[in-house]
Structure formats: C-alpha cells, structure tokens
XYZ file of C-alpha atoms in Angstrom:
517
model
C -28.105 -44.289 -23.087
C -28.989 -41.233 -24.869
C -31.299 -40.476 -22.190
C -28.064 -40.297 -19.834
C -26.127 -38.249 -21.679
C -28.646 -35.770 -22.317
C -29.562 -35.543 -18.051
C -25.433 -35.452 -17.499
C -24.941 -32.577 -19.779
C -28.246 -30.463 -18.144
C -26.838 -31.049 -14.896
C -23.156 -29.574 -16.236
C -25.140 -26.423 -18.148
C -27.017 -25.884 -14.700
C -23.935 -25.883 -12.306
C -21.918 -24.218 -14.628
C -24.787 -21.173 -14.825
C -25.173 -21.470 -10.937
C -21.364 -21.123 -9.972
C -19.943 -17.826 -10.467
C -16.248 -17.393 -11.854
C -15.248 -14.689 -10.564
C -15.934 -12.002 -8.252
C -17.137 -9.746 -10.689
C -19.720 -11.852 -12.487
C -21.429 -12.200 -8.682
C -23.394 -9.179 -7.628
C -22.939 -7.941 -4.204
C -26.050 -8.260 -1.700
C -25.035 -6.532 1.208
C -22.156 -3.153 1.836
C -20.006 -5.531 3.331
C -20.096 -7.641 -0.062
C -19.422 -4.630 -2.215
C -16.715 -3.053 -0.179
C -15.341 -6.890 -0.329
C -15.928 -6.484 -4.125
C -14.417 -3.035 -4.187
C -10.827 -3.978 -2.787
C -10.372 -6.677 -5.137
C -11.470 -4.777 -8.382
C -10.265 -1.156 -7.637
C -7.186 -0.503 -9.587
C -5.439 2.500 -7.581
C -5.733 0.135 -4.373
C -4.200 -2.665 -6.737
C -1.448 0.008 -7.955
C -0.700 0.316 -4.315
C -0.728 -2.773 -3.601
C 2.303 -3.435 -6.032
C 4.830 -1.893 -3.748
C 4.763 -4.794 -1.422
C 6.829 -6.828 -3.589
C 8.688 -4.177 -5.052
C 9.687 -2.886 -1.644
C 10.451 -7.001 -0.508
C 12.825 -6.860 -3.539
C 14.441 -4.258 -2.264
C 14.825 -6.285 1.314
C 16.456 -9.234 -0.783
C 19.007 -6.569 -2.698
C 19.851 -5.065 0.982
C 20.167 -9.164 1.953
C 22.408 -9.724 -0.436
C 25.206 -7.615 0.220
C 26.157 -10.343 2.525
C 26.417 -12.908 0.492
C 29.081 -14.777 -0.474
C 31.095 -14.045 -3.845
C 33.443 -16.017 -5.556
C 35.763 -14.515 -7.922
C 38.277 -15.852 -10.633
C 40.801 -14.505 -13.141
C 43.367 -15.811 -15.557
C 46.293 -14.446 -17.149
C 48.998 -15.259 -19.335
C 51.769 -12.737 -20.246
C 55.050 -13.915 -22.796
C 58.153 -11.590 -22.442
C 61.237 -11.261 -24.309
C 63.363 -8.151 -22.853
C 67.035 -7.526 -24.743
C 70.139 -8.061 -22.194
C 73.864 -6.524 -22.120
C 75.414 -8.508 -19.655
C 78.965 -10.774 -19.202
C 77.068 -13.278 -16.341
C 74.730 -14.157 -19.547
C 75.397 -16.437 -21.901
C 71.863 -14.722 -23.908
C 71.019 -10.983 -25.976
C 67.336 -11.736 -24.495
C 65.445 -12.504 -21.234
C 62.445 -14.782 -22.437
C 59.620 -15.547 -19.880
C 56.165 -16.787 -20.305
C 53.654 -16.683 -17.452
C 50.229 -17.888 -16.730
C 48.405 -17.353 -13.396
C 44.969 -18.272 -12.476
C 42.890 -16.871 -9.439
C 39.770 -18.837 -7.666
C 38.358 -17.378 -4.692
C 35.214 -16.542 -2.028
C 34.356 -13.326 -0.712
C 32.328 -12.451 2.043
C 31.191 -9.508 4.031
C 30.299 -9.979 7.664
C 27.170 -8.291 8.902
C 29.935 -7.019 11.428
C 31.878 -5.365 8.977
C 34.330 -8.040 8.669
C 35.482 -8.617 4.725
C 36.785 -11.941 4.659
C 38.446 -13.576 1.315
C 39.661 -16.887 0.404
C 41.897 -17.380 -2.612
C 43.479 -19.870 -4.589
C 46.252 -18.508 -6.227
C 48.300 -20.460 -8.561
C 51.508 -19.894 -11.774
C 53.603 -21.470 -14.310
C 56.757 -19.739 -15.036
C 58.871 -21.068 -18.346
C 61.986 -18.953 -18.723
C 65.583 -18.748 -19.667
C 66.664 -17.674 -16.209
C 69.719 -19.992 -15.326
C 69.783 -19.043 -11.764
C 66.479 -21.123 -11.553
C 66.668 -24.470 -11.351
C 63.343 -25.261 -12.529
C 61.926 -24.558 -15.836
C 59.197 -24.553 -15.920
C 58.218 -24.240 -12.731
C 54.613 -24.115 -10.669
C 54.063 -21.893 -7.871
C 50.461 -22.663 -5.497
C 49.561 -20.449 -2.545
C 46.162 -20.811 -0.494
C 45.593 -16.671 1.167
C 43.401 -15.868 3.457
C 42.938 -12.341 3.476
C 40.687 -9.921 6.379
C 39.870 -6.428 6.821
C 37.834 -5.397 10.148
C 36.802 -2.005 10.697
C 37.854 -0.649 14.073
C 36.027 2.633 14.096
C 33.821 3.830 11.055
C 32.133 0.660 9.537
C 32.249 -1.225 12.648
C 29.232 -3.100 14.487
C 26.279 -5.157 13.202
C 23.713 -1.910 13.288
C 25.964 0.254 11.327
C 26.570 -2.268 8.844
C 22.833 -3.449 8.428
C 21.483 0.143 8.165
C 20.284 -0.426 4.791
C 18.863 -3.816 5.125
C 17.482 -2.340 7.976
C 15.763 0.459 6.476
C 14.656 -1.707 3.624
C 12.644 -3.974 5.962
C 11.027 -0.996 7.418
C 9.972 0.045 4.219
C 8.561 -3.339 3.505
C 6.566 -2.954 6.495
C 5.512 0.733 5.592
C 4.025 -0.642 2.462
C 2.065 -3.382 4.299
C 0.332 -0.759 6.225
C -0.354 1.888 3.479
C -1.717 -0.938 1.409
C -4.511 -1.590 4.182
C -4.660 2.605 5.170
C -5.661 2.741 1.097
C -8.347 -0.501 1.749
C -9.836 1.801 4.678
C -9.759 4.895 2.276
C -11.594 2.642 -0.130
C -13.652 1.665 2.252
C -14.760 5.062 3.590
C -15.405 6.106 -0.045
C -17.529 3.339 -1.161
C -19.477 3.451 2.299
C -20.126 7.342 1.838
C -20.278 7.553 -1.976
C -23.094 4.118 -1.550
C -25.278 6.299 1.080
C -25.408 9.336 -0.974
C -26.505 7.096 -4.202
C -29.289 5.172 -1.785
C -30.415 8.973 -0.781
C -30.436 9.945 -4.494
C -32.355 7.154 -5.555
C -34.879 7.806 -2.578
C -35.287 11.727 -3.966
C -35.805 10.622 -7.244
C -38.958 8.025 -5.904
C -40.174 11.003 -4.296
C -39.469 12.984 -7.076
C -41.708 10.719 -8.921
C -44.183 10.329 -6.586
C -44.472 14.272 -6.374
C -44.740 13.990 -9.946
C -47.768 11.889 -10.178
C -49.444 14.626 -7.601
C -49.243 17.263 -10.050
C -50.331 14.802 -13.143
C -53.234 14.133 -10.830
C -53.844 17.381 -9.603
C -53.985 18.850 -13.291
C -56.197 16.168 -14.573
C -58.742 17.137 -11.751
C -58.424 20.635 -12.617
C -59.080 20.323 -16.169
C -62.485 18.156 -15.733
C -63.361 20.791 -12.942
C -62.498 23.536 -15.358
C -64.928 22.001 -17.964
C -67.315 22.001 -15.829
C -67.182 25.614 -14.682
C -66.123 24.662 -11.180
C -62.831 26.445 -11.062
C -60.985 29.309 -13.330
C -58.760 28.596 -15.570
C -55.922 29.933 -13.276
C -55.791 26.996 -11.134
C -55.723 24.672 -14.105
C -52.664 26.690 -15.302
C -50.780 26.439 -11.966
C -51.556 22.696 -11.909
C -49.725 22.526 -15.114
C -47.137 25.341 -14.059
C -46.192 22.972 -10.959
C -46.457 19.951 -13.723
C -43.692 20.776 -15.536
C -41.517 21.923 -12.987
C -41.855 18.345 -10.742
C -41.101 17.114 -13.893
C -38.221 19.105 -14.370
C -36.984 18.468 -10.455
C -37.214 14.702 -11.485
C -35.266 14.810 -14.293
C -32.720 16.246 -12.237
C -32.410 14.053 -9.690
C -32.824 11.071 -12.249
C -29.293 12.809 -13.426
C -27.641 13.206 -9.720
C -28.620 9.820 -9.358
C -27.172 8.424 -12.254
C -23.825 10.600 -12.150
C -23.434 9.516 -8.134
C -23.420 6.077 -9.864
C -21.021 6.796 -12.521
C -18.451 8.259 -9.836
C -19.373 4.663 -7.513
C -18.543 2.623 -10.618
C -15.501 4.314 -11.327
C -14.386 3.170 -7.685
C -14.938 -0.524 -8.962
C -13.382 -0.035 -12.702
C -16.794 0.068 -13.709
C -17.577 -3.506 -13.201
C -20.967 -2.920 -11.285
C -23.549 -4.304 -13.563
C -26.259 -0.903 -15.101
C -28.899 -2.804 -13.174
C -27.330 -3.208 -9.949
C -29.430 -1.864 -6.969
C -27.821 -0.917 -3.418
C -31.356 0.353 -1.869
C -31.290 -2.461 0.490
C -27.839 -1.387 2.120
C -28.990 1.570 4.001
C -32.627 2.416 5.688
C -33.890 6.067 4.563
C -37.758 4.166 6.183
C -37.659 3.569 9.699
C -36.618 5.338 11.933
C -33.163 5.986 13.203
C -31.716 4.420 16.709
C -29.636 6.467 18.653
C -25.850 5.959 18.443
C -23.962 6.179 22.052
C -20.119 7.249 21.735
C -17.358 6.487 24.079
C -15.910 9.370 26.199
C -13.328 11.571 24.083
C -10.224 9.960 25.924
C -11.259 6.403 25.476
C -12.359 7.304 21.756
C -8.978 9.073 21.614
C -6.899 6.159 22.962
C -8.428 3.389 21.154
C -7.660 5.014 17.612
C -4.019 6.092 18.559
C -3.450 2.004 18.814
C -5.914 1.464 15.403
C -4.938 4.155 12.897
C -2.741 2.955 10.447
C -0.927 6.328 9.182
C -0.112 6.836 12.884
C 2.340 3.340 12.521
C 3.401 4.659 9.189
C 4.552 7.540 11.351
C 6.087 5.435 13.798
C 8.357 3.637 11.016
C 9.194 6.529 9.879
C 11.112 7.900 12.787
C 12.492 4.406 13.938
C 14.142 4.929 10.527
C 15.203 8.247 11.533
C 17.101 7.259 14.813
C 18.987 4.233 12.431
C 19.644 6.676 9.510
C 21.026 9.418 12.905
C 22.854 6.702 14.494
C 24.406 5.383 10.665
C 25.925 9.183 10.429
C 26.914 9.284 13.604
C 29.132 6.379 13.233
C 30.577 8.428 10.035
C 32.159 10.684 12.189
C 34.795 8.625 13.618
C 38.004 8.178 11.616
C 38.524 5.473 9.435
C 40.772 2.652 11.505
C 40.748 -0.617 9.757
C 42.794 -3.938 10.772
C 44.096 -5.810 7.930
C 45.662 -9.278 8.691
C 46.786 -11.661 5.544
C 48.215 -15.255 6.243
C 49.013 -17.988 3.451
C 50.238 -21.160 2.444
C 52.357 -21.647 -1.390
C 54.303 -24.915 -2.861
C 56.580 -25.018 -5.492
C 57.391 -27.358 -8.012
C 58.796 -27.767 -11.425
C 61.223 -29.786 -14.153
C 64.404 -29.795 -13.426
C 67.217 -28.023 -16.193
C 69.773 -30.387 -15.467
C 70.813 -33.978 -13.761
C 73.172 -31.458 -11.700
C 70.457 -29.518 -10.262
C 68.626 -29.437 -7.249
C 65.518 -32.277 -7.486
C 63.637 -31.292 -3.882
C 61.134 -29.507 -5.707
C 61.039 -31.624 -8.887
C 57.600 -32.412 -10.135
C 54.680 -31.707 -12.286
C 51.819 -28.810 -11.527
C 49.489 -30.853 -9.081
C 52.757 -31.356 -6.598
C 52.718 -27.581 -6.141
C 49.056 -28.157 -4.307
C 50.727 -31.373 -2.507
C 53.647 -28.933 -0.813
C 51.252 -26.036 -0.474
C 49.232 -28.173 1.857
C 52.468 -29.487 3.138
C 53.219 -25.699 4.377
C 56.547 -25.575 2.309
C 56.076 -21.550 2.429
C 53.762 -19.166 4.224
C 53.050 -15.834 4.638
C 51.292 -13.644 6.746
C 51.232 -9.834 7.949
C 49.333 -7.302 9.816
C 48.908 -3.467 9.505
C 46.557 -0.939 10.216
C 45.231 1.501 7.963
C 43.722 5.102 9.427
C 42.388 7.744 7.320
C 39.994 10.962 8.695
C 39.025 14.156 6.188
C 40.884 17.194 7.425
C 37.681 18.685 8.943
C 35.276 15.864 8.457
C 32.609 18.557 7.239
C 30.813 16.128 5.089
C 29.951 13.855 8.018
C 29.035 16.319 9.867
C 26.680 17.855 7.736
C 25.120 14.449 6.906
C 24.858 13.694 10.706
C 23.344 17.897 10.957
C 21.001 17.198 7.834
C 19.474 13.238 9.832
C 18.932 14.780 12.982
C 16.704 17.141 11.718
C 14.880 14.872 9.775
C 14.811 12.814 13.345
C 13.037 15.913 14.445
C 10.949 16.427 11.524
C 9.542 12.979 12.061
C 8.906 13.165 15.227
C 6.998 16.835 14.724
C 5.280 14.780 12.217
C 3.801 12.279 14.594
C 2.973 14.769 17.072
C 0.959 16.899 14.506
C -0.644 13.867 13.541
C -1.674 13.147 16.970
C -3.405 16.088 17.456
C -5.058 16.324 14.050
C -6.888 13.435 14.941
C -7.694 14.479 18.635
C -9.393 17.556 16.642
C -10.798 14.805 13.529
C -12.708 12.923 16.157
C -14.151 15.582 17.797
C -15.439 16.798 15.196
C -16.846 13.838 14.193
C -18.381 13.278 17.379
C -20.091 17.267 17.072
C -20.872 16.253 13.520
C -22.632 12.703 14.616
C -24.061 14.110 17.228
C -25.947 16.984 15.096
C -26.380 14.576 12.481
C -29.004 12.239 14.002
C -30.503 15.389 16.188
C -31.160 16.413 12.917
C -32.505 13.319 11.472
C -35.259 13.462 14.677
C -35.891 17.104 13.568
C -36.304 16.185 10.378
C -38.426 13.071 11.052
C -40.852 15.681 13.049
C -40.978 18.355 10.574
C -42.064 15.472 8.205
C -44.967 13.907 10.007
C -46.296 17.721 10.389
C -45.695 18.356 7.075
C -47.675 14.844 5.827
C -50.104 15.811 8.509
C -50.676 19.148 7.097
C -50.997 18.016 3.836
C -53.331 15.031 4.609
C -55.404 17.670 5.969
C -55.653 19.892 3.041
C -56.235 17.439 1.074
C -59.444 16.976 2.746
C -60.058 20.316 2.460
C -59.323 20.290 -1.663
C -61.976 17.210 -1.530
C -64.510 18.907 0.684
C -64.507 22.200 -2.007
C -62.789 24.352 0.612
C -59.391 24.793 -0.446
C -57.994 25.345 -3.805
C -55.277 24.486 -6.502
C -52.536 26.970 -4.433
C -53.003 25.769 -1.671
C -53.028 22.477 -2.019
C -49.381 22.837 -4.448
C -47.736 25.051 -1.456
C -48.751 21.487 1.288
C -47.347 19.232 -1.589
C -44.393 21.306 -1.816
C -43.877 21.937 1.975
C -44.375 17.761 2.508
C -42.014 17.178 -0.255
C -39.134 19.193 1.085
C -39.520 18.051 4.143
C -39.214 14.044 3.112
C -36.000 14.963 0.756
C -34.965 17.245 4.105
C -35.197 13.667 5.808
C -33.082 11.662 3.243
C -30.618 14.593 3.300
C -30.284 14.339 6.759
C -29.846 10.435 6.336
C -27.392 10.771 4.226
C -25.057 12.763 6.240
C -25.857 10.396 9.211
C -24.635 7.693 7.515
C -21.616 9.575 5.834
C -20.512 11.322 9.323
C -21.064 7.391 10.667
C -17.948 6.337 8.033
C -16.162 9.377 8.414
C -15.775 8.300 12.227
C -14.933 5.032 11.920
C -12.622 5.819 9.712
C -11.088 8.448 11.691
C -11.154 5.481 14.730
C -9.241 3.238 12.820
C -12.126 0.293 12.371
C -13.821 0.732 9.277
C -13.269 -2.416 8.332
C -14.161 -3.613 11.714
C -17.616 -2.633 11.604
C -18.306 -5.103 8.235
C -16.420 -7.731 10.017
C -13.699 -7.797 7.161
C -10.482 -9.402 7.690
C -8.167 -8.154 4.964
C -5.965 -11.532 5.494
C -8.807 -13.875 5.924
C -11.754 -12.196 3.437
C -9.793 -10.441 1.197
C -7.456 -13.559 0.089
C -5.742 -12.256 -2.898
C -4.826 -8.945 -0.557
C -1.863 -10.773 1.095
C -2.054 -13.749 -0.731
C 1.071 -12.328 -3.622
C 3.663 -14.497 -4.237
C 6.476 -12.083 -2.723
C-alpha cells in the first residue's frame, strides 16, 4: 500500500514538472513561438489592447440613449389662503393636495420621444361649489414629440451610436496594427541579436588566433628564430581581439536587454535564439511580385489603411449630422388622454354619479369619463444660423482632411515598398558579395598560413590575413542581418507579417480576442 502511494505521488511530481503553467515558464523554440510569446507578455500591446472594451462601453452608453425610462414623482402641498367674500360662509380657503406621477419614456431611433404617464390626485378642501370632498382625479397621457426637420431620420439620430461602433472597430484594428508592430520589432531586434552573438563567436575565435599566434612567437623568440618585434605585435593584436570581444560580448548583451524589454523581461538569462535565423549556409534567392501586384495586395492587407477608411466613413456621418443642423427646428407635438373622477360626497343632497373611493377614479378613467388631446407645432431657427454653419464649414474640412489623409497614406506606402524592394534586392546582392569576399579572404588566409608554417611569411603578415578574413566573416553576418531585417520590414510594409509565421491572432493568440467585452 505504501508502495502505491509512493508510485502515485512520483507520477503527480513528474507531470506536474513536465506541464508548463503558463506561457512564460515555457521557452520559445522557434520565432514564430516567441513572437506568439511576445503578444501575450508585452505590456504596451496589452495597454492597447484595453481600448477594445473601453471603446465597446462607449457603444453600450451610445445604445442606451434609446432605452426606455420610467419616471415617478410625488407631491403633497396643504394650503390655507385668507378670504373677504359675502358668497362664503369662511375667513380661509383650506386645500390639501397630493399627486403622484408613474411613467415610461422612450426615444425612437427616429427621433420620435414618446411618454406614457400615469397621473393621479386627491383634493380635500373647503370649496362648497364641489361636491366631493375629498375627491380623486386619474388620467392615463400619452404624450409625442416628432421632429419634422432638424432631429429627424434614423441616421441623424444614431450619429453617435454610429460613430461609437466605428470606433469600436478602429480599436480592433489598431490592436492587431500594434501585434504587427510587435511583430516587426521582435523579428528585426531577434536577427540583429543572432548576428551579435555570431560576431562575438568569431570574436572569440579570432581571439584564440592571436593567443595562439603569441604563444608560437614567444617559443620561436626563445629560440632565436624571430625578433622580439613580432612577439610584441602578436601580443599588440592580443589585446586588442580581446578588447573587440569584449565589445561585442557588450552589443550582444545590450541587443538582449532591449529584446527583453519587448517581453517585460520574462525571457529566461539563458535563453538562446541562434537556431531562429541561419548566418551558415548560404542564402536562397527571394523572387518579388511585380510593383503593382505587390502594391495591390497590401492596399487590401494593411491595417492603418482601414483605420483610414473608418476614419472618413466617420467623416461623411459627422458632415451629414451638421448638415441636418441647418434646417430649422419644426417639431410635431400631439398629447391625448384619458382621467376619472371620484370622491365622498358632502351631503345626501349632492350629486352621487361620481361617488366613490380612490381606485373608482382608475375604473372611470378606463371607462373614458374625460379625455384630452391636442396638437401644435413648435418652429424655432437662430437668426443667422452661424453656429451650424460653422460646425457644418469646420466637418467638411475634416471630410477633406481625411480623405488627404488616406491618399497620403497611399502613396507613402507605394514609395515604403519600393524601397523595400531596392533595399531587399541590394540586401541579398550583398550577402553573395559578401559570401565571395569571404571564401577569398579564408582562402587567402589558409594560404598564408602555410606560408607562416613553411618559415616564409611572418607575424605581420599573417595578423593583416587574420584581420582581412575576420572582417570579411562579420561583413557576412552584417549583411545577414540586414537581409533578414529588410525581409520584416517588407512584410510588414505588405501587410502579412503575421502571415509568414502562420499566426492567427483569433485562433493562436486566444487571450487576444478572447476579453470578456
């Protein structure tokens, strides 16, 4: 039994150690995994990321205007008002009154305003002209106001809501434009800290020349084989590979702080990213699309270009929404009702039609015992108007603006991916060149090597071939590196950054859309 226990709890310890909790306790093994990584851990994407719901709250304030409201009040008022009269038997006019209000209001996504109210009083006075004391008055109203001119029409009145659920969508798409900015920056900033970490191997390797080369010298120097000239320039070139190392040990290590800052330094110290990008074989040649199919497909993939596009679709409502501020103000007001009475008779002489307690007054208010309606019209216009116009001035510009916008925008990217396409193209003619001017240089250096071996070359020499080799492997890894960069910087500027990782924001990234809104 003990046995048992002890093999059930191993085999809990051992999946609990081989299942990670979290994202950030598993390290990522590919770009594709650390760019994955990167838009769940970096915070300014997450700050972004935010305005989704803040902008869908804003939809549900816009939403609400249209709901219905109900409304109540009570009252109660007691009056005593001094009298000089002979048709009065009293000095005073005493009243007490209490009303109560209960109602629904509703605005119309028309422009209609529509209220129902329940209105009802008790009256207890010393009025003898009344025959019921105290009495109970009960009126159903329905009261409606429809705009005929300014205010009127479903678009006019739904210009904020409207506006609001462009936002909404605005902050959709600048909340994946930010995951492609990420993406470009990780993508770039991981390529320049693969290249760094290749210079510093070379560095090192360059390094262990010199150590070599000034051991050599020194046991040829004690042998009286060489001066001690060349055993000083061994040393000379000694400490400054060591000094070139420790240098790019440094531009390694800071290219790594500013990539962990991207990830709210959650990368482990030890993690490695050499695998992601290949500074060893040789690079393939990358074939383009023509400029107008390059063109074409990123006007229908970048994102800031549909950001754009809101933006004047919100223009035109906002233009139209003024425009409709121009007219005068014309409204149609129409008010029908329904009211009951009843009450407690004064007297056996007086009039019992209406006699009866509080709830009768709802009984002959249904019963239609009085009604009311009317109708008017109500028509207002500023002498001038000059605030509407000036509001209606001030959107069509900004229509304008926005559509300059756009159009700018459009042709900053025509220019953006040529560009890229010159830089891409130079980039891996360059990375040949460089690939050629290293073989020579390795070639020439293999060779005086041989020489140094053979007794026919010396410790100049033989520095000014390591030198020549080693600039032109780092002039190979530069190269690389702005291969690979320029590479991003295009498919970024094409819209599929994300494409080319196969990442799905909704399906990889679940937590990206996955907010409870």
């Amino acid at each position: 039994m003990n046995r048992f226990r002890f093999s059930f709890c191993f085999l809990i310890v051992v999946f609990l150690c081989s299942t990670p909790l979290s994202a950030a306790q598993k390290t990522p093994q590919s770009l594709r995994e650390l760019i994955l990584f990167g838009l769940e851990t970096n915070l300014g994407l997450q700050t972004i990321h935010l305005n989704r719901p803040i902008s869908q709250a804003s939809v549900i304030v816009e939403d609400a205007v249209f709901d219905v409201e109900i409304f109540a009040s009570a009252d109660y008022t007691d009056v005593s008002t001094p009298i000089s009269s002979a048709l009065s038997l009293t000095e005073t006019s005493d009243s007490q009154q209490g009303s109560g209000t209960l109602g629904l209001h509703k605005k119309l996504k028309t422009g209609l305003s529509a209220a129902f109210s329940l209105n009802t009083e008790w009256i207890d006075d010393n009025n003898l002209t009344d025959d019921l004391s105290p009495r109970y008055r009960t009126g159903l109203l329905v009261d409606l106001v429809q705009p005929l001119m300014r205010g009127s029409g479903t678009i006019v009145n739904t210009t904020s809501l409207q506006l609001s659920q462009k936002k909404h969508r605005q902050t959709s798409l600048e909340s994946q434009f930010e995951a492609q900015i990420l993406a470009l920056q990780i993508e770039s900033l991981v390529s320049r800290v693969v290249g760094a970490a290749a210079i510093v191997q070379l560095r090192n390797e360059a390094h262990q020349l010199a150590d070599e080369l000034f051991v050599a010298n020194q046991r040829r120097f004690e042998v009286g084989v060489i001066p001690v000239s060349e055993v000083l320039e061994a040393e000379a070139a000694l400490a400054d590979r060591q000094l070139n190392l420790s240098l790019a040990v440094q531009s390694r290590d800071l290219q790594f702080e500013e990539l962990n800052r991207l990830f709210a330094q959650e990368l482990p110290a030890d993690f490695h990213c050499s695998s992601f990008y290949d500074f060893k074989s040789q690079l393939k040649k990358q074939k383009l699309p023509d400029e107008e199919e390059l063109f074409a497909s990123a006007l229908q993939k970048r994102l800031d270009l549909k950001i754009s596009e809101i933006d004047i679709e919100s223009a035109y409502l906002q233009r139209d929404f003024h425009r409709n501020q121009l007219k005068p103000q014309l409204d149609l007001k129409i008010q029908v009702g329904i009211n009951g009475l009843s009450g407690e008779v004064r007297d056996a002489a007086g009039n019992d039609h209406f006699s009866g307690q509080w709830s009768d007054s709802f009984v002959r208010a249904a019963q239609a015992d009085g009604y009311q309606w009317g109708l008017g019209v109500e028509f207002s216009l500023p002498l001038g108007n000059r605030s509407a116009r000036a509001r209606y001035h001030q959107a069509e510009l900004k229509r304008r603006q926005a559509g300059h916008r756009k159009r700018d925008q459009e042709s900053a990217l025509k220019t953006e991916l040529r560009q890229q396409r010159v830089n891409l193209q130079h980039a891996q003619e360059q990375v040949k060149i460089a690939e050629h001017f290293e073989e020579l240089a390795q070639t020439s250096h293999n060779q005086e090597q041989r020489r140094l071996d053979e007794g026919l070359s010396d410790t100049f020499r033989i520095l000014f071939f390591q030198d020549k080799m080693i600039h032109a492997k780092i002039g190979r890894i530069n190269a690389l590196t702005q291969y690979y960069q320029t590479n991003a910087q295009l498919g970024f500027a094409r819209g599929t950054i994300l494409e080319q990782h196969q990442i799905n924001l909704g399906r990889d990234v679940k937590e990206f859309f996955s907010e409870n809104l």
